[in-house]
PDB file of C-alpha atoms in Angstrom:
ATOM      1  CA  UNK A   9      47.425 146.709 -51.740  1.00 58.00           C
ATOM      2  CA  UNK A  10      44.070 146.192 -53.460  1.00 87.00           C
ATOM      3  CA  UNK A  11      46.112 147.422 -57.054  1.00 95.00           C
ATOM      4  CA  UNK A  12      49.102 146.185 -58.061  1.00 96.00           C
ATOM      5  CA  UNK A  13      50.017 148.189 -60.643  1.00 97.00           C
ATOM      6  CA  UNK A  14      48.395 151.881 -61.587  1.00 98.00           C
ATOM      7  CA  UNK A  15      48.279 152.077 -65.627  1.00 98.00           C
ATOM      8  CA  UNK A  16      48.467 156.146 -66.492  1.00 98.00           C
ATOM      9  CA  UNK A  17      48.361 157.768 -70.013  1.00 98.00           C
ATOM     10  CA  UNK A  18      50.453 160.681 -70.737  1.00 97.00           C
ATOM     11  CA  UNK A  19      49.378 163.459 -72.433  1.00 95.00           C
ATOM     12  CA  UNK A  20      46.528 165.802 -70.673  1.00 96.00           C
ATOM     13  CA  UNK A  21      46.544 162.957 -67.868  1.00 98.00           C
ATOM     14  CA  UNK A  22      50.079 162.839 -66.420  1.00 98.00           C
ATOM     15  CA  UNK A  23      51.540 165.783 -68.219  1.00 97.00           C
ATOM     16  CA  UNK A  24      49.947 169.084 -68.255  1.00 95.00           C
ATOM     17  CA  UNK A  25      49.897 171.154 -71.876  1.00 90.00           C
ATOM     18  CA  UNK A  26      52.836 172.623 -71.118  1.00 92.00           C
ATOM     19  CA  UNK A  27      54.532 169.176 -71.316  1.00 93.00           C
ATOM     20  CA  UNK A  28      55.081 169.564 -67.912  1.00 96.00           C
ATOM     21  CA  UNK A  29      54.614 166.345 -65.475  1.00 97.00           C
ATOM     22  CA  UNK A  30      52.088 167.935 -63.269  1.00 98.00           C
ATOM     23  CA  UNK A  31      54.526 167.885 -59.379  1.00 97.00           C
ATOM     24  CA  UNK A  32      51.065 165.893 -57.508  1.00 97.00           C
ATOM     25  CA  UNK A  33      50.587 163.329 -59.590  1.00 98.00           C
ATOM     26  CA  UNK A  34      54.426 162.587 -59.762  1.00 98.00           C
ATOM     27  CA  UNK A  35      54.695 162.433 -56.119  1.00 97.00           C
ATOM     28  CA  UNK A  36      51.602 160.271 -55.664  1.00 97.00           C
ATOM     29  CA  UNK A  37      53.180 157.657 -58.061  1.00 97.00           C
ATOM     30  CA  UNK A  38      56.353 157.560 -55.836  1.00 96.00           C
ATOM     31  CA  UNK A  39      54.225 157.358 -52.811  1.00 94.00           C
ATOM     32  CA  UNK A  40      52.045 154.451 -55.089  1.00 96.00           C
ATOM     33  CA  UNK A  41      55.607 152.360 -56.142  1.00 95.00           C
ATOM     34  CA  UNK A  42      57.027 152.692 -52.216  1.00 94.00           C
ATOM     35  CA  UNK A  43      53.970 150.916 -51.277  1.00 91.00           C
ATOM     36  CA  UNK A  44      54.875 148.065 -53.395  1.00 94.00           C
ATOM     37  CA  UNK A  45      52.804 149.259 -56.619  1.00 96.00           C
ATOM     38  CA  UNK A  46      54.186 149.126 -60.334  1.00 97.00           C
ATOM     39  CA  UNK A  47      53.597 152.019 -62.607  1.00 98.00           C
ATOM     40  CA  UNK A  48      53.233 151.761 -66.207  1.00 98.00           C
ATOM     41  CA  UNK A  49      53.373 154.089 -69.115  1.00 98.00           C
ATOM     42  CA  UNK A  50      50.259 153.440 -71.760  1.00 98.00           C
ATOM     43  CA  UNK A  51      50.366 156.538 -74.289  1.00 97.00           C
ATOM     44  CA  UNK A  52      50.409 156.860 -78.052  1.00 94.00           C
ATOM     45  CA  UNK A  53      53.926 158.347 -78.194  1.00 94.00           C
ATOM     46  CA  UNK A  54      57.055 156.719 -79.704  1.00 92.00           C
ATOM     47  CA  UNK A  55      59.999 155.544 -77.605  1.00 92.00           C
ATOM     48  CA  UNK A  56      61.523 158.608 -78.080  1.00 91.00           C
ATOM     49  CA  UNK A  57      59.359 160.800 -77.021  1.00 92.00           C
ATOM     50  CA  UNK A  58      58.026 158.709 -74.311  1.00 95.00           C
ATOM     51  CA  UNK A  59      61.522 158.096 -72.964  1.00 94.00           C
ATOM     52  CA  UNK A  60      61.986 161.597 -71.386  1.00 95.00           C
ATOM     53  CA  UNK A  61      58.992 160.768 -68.745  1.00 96.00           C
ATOM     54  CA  UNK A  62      59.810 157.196 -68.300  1.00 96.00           C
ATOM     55  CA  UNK A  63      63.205 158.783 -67.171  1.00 96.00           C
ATOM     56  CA  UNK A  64      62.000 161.084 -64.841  1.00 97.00           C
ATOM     57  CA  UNK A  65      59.499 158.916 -62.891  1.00 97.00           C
ATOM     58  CA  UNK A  66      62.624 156.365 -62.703  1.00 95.00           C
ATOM     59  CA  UNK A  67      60.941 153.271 -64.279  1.00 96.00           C
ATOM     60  CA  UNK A  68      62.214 149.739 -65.182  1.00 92.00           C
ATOM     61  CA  UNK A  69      59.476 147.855 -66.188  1.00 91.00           C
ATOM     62  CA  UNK A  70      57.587 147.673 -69.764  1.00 96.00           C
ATOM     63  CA  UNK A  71      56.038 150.943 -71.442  1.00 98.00           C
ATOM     64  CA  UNK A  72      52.718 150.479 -73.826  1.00 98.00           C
ATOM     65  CA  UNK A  73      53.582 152.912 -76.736  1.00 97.00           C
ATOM     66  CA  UNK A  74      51.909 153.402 -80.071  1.00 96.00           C
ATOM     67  CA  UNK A  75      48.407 153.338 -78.548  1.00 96.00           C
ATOM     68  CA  UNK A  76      49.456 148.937 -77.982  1.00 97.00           C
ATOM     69  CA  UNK A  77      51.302 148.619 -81.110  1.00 96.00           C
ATOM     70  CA  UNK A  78      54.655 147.909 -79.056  1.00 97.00           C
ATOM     71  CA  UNK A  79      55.645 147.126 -75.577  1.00 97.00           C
ATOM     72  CA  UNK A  80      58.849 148.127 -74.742  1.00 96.00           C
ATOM     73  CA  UNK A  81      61.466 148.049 -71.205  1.00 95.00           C
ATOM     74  CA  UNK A  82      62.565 151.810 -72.219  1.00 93.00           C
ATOM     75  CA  UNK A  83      65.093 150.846 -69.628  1.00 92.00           C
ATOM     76  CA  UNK A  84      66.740 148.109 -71.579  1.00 93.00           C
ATOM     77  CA  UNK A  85      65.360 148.228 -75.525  1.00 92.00           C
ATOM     78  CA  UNK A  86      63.700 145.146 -74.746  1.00 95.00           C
ATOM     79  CA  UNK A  87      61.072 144.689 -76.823  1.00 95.00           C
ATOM     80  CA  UNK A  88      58.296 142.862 -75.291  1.00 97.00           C
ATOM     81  CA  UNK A  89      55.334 142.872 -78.174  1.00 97.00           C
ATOM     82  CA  UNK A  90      55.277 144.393 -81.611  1.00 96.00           C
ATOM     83  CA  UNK A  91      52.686 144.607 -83.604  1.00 97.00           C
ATOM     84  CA  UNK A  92      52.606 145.824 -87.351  1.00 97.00           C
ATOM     85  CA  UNK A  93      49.964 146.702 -89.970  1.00 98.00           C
ATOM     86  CA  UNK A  94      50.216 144.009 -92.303  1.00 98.00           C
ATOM     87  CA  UNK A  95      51.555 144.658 -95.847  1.00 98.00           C
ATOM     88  CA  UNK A  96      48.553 144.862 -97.993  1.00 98.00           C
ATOM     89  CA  UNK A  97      46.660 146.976 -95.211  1.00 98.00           C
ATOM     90  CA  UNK A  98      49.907 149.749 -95.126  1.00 98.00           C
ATOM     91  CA  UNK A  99      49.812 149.821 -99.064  1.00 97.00           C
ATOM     92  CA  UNK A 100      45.926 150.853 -98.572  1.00 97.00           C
ATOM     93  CA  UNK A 101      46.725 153.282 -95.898  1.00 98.00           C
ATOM     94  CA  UNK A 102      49.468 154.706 -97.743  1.00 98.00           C
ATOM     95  CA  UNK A 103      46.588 155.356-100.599  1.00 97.00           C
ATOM     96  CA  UNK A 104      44.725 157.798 -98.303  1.00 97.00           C
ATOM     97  CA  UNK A 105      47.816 159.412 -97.233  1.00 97.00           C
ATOM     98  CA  UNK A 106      48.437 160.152-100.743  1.00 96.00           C
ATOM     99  CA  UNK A 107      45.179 161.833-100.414  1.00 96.00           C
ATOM    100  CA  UNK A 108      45.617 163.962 -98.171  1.00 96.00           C
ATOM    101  CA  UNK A 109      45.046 167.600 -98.437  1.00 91.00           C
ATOM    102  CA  UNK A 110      46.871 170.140 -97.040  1.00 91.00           C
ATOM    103  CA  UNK A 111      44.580 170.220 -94.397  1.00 97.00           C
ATOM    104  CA  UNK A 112      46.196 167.485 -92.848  1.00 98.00           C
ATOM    105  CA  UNK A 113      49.365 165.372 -93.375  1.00 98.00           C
ATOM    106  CA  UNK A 114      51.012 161.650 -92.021  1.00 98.00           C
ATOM    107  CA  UNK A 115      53.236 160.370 -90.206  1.00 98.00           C
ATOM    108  CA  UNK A 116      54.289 156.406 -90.472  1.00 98.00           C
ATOM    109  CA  UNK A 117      55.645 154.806 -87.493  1.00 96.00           C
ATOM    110  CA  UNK A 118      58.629 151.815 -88.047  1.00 94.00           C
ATOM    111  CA  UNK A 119      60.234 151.027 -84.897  1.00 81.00           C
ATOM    112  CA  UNK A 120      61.351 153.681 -83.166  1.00 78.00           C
ATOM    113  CA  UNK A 121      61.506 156.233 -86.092  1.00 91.00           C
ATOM    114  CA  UNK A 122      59.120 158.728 -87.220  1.00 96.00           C
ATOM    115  CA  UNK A 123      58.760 159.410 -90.936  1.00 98.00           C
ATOM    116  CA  UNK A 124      56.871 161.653 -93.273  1.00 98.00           C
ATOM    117  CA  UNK A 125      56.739 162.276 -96.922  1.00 98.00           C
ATOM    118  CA  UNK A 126      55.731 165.664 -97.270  1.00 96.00           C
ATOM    119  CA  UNK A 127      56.633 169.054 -95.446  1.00 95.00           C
ATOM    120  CA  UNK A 128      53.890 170.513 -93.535  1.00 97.00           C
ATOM    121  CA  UNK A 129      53.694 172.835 -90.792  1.00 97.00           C
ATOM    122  CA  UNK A 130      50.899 170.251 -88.877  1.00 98.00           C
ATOM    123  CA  UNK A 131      54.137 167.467 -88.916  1.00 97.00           C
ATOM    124  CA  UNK A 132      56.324 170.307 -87.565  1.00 97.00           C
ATOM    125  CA  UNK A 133      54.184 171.235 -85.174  1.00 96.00           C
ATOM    126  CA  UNK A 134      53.744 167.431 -83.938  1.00 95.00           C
ATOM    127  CA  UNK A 135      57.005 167.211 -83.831  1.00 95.00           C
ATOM    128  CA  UNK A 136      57.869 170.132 -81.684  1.00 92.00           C
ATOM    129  CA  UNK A 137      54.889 169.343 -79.390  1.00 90.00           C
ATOM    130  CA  UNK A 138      56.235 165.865 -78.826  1.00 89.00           C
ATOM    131  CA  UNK A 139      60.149 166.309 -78.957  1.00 87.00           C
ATOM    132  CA  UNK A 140      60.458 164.439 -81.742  1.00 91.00           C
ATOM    133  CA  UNK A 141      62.350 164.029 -85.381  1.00 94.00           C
ATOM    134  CA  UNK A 142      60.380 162.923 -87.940  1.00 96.00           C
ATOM    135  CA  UNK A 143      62.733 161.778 -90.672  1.00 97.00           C
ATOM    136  CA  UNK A 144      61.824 162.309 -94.893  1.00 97.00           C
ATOM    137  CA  UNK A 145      61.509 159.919 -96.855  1.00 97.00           C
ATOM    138  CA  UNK A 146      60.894 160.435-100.465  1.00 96.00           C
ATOM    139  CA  UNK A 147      58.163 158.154-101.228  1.00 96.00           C
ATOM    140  CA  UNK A 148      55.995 155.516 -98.333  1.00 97.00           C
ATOM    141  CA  UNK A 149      57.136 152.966-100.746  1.00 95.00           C
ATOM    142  CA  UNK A 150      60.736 153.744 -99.262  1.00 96.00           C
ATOM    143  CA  UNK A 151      59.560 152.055 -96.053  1.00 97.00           C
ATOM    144  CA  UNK A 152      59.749 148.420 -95.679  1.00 96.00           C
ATOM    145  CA  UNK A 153      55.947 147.348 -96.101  1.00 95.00           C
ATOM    146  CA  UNK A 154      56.109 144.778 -93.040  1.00 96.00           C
ATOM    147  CA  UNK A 155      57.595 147.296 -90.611  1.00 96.00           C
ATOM    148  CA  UNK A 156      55.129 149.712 -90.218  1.00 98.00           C
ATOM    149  CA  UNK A 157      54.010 149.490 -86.828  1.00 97.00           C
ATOM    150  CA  UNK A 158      50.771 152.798 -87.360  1.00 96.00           C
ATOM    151  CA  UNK A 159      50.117 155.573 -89.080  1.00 97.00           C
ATOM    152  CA  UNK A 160      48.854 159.309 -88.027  1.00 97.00           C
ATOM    153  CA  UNK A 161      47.345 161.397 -89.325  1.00 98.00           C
ATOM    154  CA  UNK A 162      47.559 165.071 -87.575  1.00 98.00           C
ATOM    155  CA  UNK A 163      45.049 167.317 -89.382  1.00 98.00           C
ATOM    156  CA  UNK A 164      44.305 170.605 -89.132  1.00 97.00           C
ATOM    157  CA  UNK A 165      41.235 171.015 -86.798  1.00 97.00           C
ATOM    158  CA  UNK A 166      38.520 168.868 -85.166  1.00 95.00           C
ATOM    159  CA  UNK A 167      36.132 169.050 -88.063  1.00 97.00           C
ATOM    160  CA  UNK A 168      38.979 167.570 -90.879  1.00 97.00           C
ATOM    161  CA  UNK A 169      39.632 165.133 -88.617  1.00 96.00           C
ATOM    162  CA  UNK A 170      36.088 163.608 -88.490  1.00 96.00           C
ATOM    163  CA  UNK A 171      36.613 163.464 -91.773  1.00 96.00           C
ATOM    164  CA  UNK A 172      39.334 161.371 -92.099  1.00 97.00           C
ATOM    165  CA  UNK A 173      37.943 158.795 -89.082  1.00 96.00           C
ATOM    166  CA  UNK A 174      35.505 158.388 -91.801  1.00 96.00           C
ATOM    167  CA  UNK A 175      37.296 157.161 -94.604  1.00 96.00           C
ATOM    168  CA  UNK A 176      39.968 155.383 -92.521  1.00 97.00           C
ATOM    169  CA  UNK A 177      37.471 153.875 -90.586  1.00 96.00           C
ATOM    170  CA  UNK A 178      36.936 151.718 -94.345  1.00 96.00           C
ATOM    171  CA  UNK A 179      40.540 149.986 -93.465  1.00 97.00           C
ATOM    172  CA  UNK A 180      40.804 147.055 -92.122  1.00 97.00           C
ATOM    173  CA  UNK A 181      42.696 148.670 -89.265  1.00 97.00           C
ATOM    174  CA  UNK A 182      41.955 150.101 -85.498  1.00 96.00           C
ATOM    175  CA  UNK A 183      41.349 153.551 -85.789  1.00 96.00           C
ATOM    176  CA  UNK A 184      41.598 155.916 -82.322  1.00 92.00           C
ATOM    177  CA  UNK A 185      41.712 159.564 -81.830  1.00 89.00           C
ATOM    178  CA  UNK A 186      44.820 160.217 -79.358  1.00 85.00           C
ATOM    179  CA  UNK A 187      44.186 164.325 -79.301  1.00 87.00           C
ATOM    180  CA  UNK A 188      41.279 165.861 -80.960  1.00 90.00           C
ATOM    181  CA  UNK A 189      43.342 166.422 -84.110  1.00 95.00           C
ATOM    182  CA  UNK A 190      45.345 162.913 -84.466  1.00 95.00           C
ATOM    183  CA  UNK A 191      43.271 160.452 -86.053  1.00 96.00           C
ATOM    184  CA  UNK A 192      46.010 156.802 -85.257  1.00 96.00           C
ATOM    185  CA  UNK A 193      46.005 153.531 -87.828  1.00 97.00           C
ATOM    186  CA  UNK A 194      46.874 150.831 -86.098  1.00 97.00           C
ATOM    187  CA  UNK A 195      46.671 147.216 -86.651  1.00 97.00           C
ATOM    188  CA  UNK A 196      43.006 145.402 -86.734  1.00 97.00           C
ATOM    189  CA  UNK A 197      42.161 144.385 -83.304  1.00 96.00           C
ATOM    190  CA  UNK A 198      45.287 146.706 -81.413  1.00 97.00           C
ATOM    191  CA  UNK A 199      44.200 149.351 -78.778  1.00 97.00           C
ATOM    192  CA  UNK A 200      45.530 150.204 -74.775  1.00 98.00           C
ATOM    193  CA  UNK A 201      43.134 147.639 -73.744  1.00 98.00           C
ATOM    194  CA  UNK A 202      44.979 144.901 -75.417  1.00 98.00           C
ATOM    195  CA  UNK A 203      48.192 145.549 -75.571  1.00 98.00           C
ATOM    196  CA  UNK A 204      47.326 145.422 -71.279  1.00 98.00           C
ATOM    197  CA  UNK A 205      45.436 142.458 -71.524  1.00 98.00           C
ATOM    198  CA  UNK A 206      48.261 140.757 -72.974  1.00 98.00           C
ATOM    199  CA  UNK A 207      51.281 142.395 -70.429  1.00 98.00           C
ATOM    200  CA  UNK A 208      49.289 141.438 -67.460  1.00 98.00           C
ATOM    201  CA  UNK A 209      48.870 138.159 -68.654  1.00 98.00           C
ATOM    202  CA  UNK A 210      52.427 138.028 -69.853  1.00 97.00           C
ATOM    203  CA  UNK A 211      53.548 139.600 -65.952  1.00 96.00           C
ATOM    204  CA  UNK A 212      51.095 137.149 -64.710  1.00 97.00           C
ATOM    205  CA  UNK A 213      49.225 139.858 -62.982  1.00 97.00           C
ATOM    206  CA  UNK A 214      45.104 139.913 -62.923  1.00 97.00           C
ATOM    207  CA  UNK A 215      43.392 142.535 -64.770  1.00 98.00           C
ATOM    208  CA  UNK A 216      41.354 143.653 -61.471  1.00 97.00           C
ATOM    209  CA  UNK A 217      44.146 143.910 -59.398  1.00 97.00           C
ATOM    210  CA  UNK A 218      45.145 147.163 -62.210  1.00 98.00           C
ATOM    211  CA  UNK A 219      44.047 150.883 -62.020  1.00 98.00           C
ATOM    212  CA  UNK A 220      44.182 152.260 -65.110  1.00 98.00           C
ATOM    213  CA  UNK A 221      43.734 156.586 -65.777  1.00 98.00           C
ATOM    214  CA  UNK A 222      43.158 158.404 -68.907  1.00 98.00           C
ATOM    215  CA  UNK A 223      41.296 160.949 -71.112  1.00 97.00           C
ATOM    216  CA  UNK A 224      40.863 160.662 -74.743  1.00 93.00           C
ATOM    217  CA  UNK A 225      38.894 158.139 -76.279  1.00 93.00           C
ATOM    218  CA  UNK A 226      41.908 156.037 -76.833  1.00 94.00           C
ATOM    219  CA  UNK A 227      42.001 155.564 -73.362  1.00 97.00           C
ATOM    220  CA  UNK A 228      38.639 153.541 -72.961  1.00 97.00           C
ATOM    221  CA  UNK A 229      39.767 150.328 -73.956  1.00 97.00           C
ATOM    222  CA  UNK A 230      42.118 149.903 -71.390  1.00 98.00           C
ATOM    223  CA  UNK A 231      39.865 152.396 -68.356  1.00 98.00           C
ATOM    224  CA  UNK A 232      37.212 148.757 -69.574  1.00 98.00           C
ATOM    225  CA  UNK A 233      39.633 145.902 -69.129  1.00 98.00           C
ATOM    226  CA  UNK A 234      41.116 147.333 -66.060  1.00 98.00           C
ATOM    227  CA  UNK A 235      39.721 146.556 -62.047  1.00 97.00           C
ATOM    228  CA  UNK A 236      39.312 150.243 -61.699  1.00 97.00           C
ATOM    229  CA  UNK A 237      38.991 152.587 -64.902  1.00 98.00           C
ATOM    230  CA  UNK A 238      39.125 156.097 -63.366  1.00 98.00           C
ATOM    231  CA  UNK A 239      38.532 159.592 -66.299  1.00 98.00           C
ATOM    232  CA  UNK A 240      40.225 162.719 -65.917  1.00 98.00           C
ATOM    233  CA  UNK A 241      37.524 165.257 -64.713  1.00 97.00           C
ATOM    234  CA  UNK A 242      38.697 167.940 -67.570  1.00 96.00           C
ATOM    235  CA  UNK A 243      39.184 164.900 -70.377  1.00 95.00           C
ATOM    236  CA  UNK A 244      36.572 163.852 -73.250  1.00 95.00           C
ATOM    237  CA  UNK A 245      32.762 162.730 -72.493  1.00 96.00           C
ATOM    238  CA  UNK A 246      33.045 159.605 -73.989  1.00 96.00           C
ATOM    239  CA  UNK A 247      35.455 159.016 -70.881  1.00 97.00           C
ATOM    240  CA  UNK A 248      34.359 160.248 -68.295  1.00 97.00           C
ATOM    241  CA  UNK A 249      31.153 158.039 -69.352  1.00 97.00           C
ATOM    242  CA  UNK A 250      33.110 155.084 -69.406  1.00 97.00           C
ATOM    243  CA  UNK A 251      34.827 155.474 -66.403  1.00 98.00           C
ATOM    244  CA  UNK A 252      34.368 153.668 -62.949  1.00 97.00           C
ATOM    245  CA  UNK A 253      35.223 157.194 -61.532  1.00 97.00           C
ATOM    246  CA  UNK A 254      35.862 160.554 -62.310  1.00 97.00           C
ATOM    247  CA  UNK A 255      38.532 161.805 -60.749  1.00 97.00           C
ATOM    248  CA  UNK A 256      40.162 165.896 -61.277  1.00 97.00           C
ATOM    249  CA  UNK A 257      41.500 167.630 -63.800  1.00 98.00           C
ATOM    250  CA  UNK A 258      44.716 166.899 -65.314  1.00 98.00           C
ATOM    251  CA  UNK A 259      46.308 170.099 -63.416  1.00 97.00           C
ATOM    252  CA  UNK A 260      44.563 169.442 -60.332  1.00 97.00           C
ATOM    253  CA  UNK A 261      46.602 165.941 -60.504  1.00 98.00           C
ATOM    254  CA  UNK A 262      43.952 163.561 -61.951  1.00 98.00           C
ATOM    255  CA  UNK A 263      46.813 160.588 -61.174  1.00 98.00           C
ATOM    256  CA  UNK A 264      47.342 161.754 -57.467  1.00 98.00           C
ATOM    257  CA  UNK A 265      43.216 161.555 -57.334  1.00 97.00           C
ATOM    258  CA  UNK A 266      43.362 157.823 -58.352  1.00 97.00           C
ATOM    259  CA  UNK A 267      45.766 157.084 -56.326  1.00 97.00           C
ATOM    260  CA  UNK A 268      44.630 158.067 -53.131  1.00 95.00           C
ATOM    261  CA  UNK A 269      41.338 156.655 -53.956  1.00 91.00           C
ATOM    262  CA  UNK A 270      43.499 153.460 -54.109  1.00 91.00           C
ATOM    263  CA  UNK A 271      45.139 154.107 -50.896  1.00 86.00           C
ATOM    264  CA  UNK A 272      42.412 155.034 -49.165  1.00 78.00           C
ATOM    265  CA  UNK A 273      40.545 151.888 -50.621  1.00 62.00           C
ATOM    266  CA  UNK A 274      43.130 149.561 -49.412  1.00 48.00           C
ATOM    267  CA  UNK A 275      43.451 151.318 -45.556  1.00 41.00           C
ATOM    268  CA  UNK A 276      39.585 150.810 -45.490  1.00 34.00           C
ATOM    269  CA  UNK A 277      38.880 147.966 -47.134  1.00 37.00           C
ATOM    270  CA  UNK A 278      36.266 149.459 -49.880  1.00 35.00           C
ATOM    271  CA  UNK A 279      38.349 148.702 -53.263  1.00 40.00           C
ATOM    272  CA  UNK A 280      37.921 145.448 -54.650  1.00 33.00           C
TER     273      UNK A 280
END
């Protein structure tokens, strides 16, 4: 096999808006690991709320969460890379969360806990949408100022969150838009692309022998450092201009697309 491993996102790639694993694209990664190819989980989501998918597609190996942040074996606990916003750059962020209208609201990230500081219906919607519990806290000073691993900001519409890319784009931090309404903080120099860069290395597995399949604009690091970056058809411009192919929409299974370009690729000898 041309691939060795086929690097998917989650959300409007794998798993439809329903929340649903689209069936295709499931069965295509079974038919993709019974040929001797790994499949790993790159997505923005926590452990927890990554967990129920890793689950269902039966996976063992190491899960990119937190848009690179961490690398986890959801299988085990182990944690394979962690990366954190470093101590002076959280007390800034925590400045513009402090800032915050009521147009939009955030959510800190330390380990595998979700925390907020004040109620909003955006944070309870987030955490409906992703099967999560975001935990109170009375104040960001409550959390440990080393431990924060990123922070998100889900605001209320496309336009507010242009806004805040703006002024968090003045951090010293990596800022990516997961959905059209979550504007991520990460730490300076973390994205998909890295966090994969490093786990291949780590696995000892080359960068072009990976597929990787996405469609938000926190996707196109890793669709760049990847053999074969394929876009979902129905997924953001910026993407699908990236991409090495387009493949169909997330529905239409977008992963099952990629992988039978793979296939076919290998059983003809065109994929390199």
């Amino acid at each position: 096999m041309t691939y060795r491993w086929l690097v998917t996102d989650l959300d409007g790639t794998l798993v439809d808006r329903r929340l649903r694993m689209v069936p295709r694209s499931r069965e295509a990664l079974g038919r993709f690991r019974a040929g001797g190819g790994e499949v790993v989980i790159a997505t923005g989501r926590s452990r927890e709320s990554a967990a129920p998918y890793y689950a269902e597609l039966n996976l063992t190996g190491p899960a990119i969460l937190l848009n690179g942040a961490l690398i986890c074996d959801l299988s085990t606990g182990e944690i394979l890379l962690d990366r954190r916003l470093p101590a002076p750059v959280w007390a800034a962020a925590t400045e513009l969360l402090d800032a915050l209208d009521g147009d939009a609201a955030g959510v800190a990230f330390r380990g595998g806990q979700a925390f907020r500081v004040v109620t909003s219906p955006l944070i309870d919607a987030y955490a409906a949408r992703d099967r999560v519990t975001v935990e109170a806290v009375g104040d960001w000073s409550d959390l440990p100022p080393t431990e924060v691993s990123k922070a998100m900001i889900v605001c209320a519409s496309t336009a507010v969150a242009e806004r805040v890319t703006e002024k968090a784009s003045a951090l010293d931090v990596t800022v990516v838009v997961s959905e059209p309404t979550y504007v991520e903080l990460l730490p300076s120099g973390v994205d998909k692309g890295t966090a994969l860069t490093w786990l291949t290395g780590h696995r000892g597995v080359p960068l072009e022998q990976v597929a990787a399949v996405g469609d938000n604009p926190n996707d196109i690091p890793m669709l760049r450092v990847a053999g074969l970056g394929a876009a979902v058809g129905d997924g953001h411009p910026a993407v699908r201009a990236a991409a090495d192919v387009v493949v169909g929409g997330c529905d239409d299974g977008a992963v099952a697309d990629v992988i039978a370009q793979i296939l076919d690729g290998a059983e003809h000898g065109v994929l390199s």
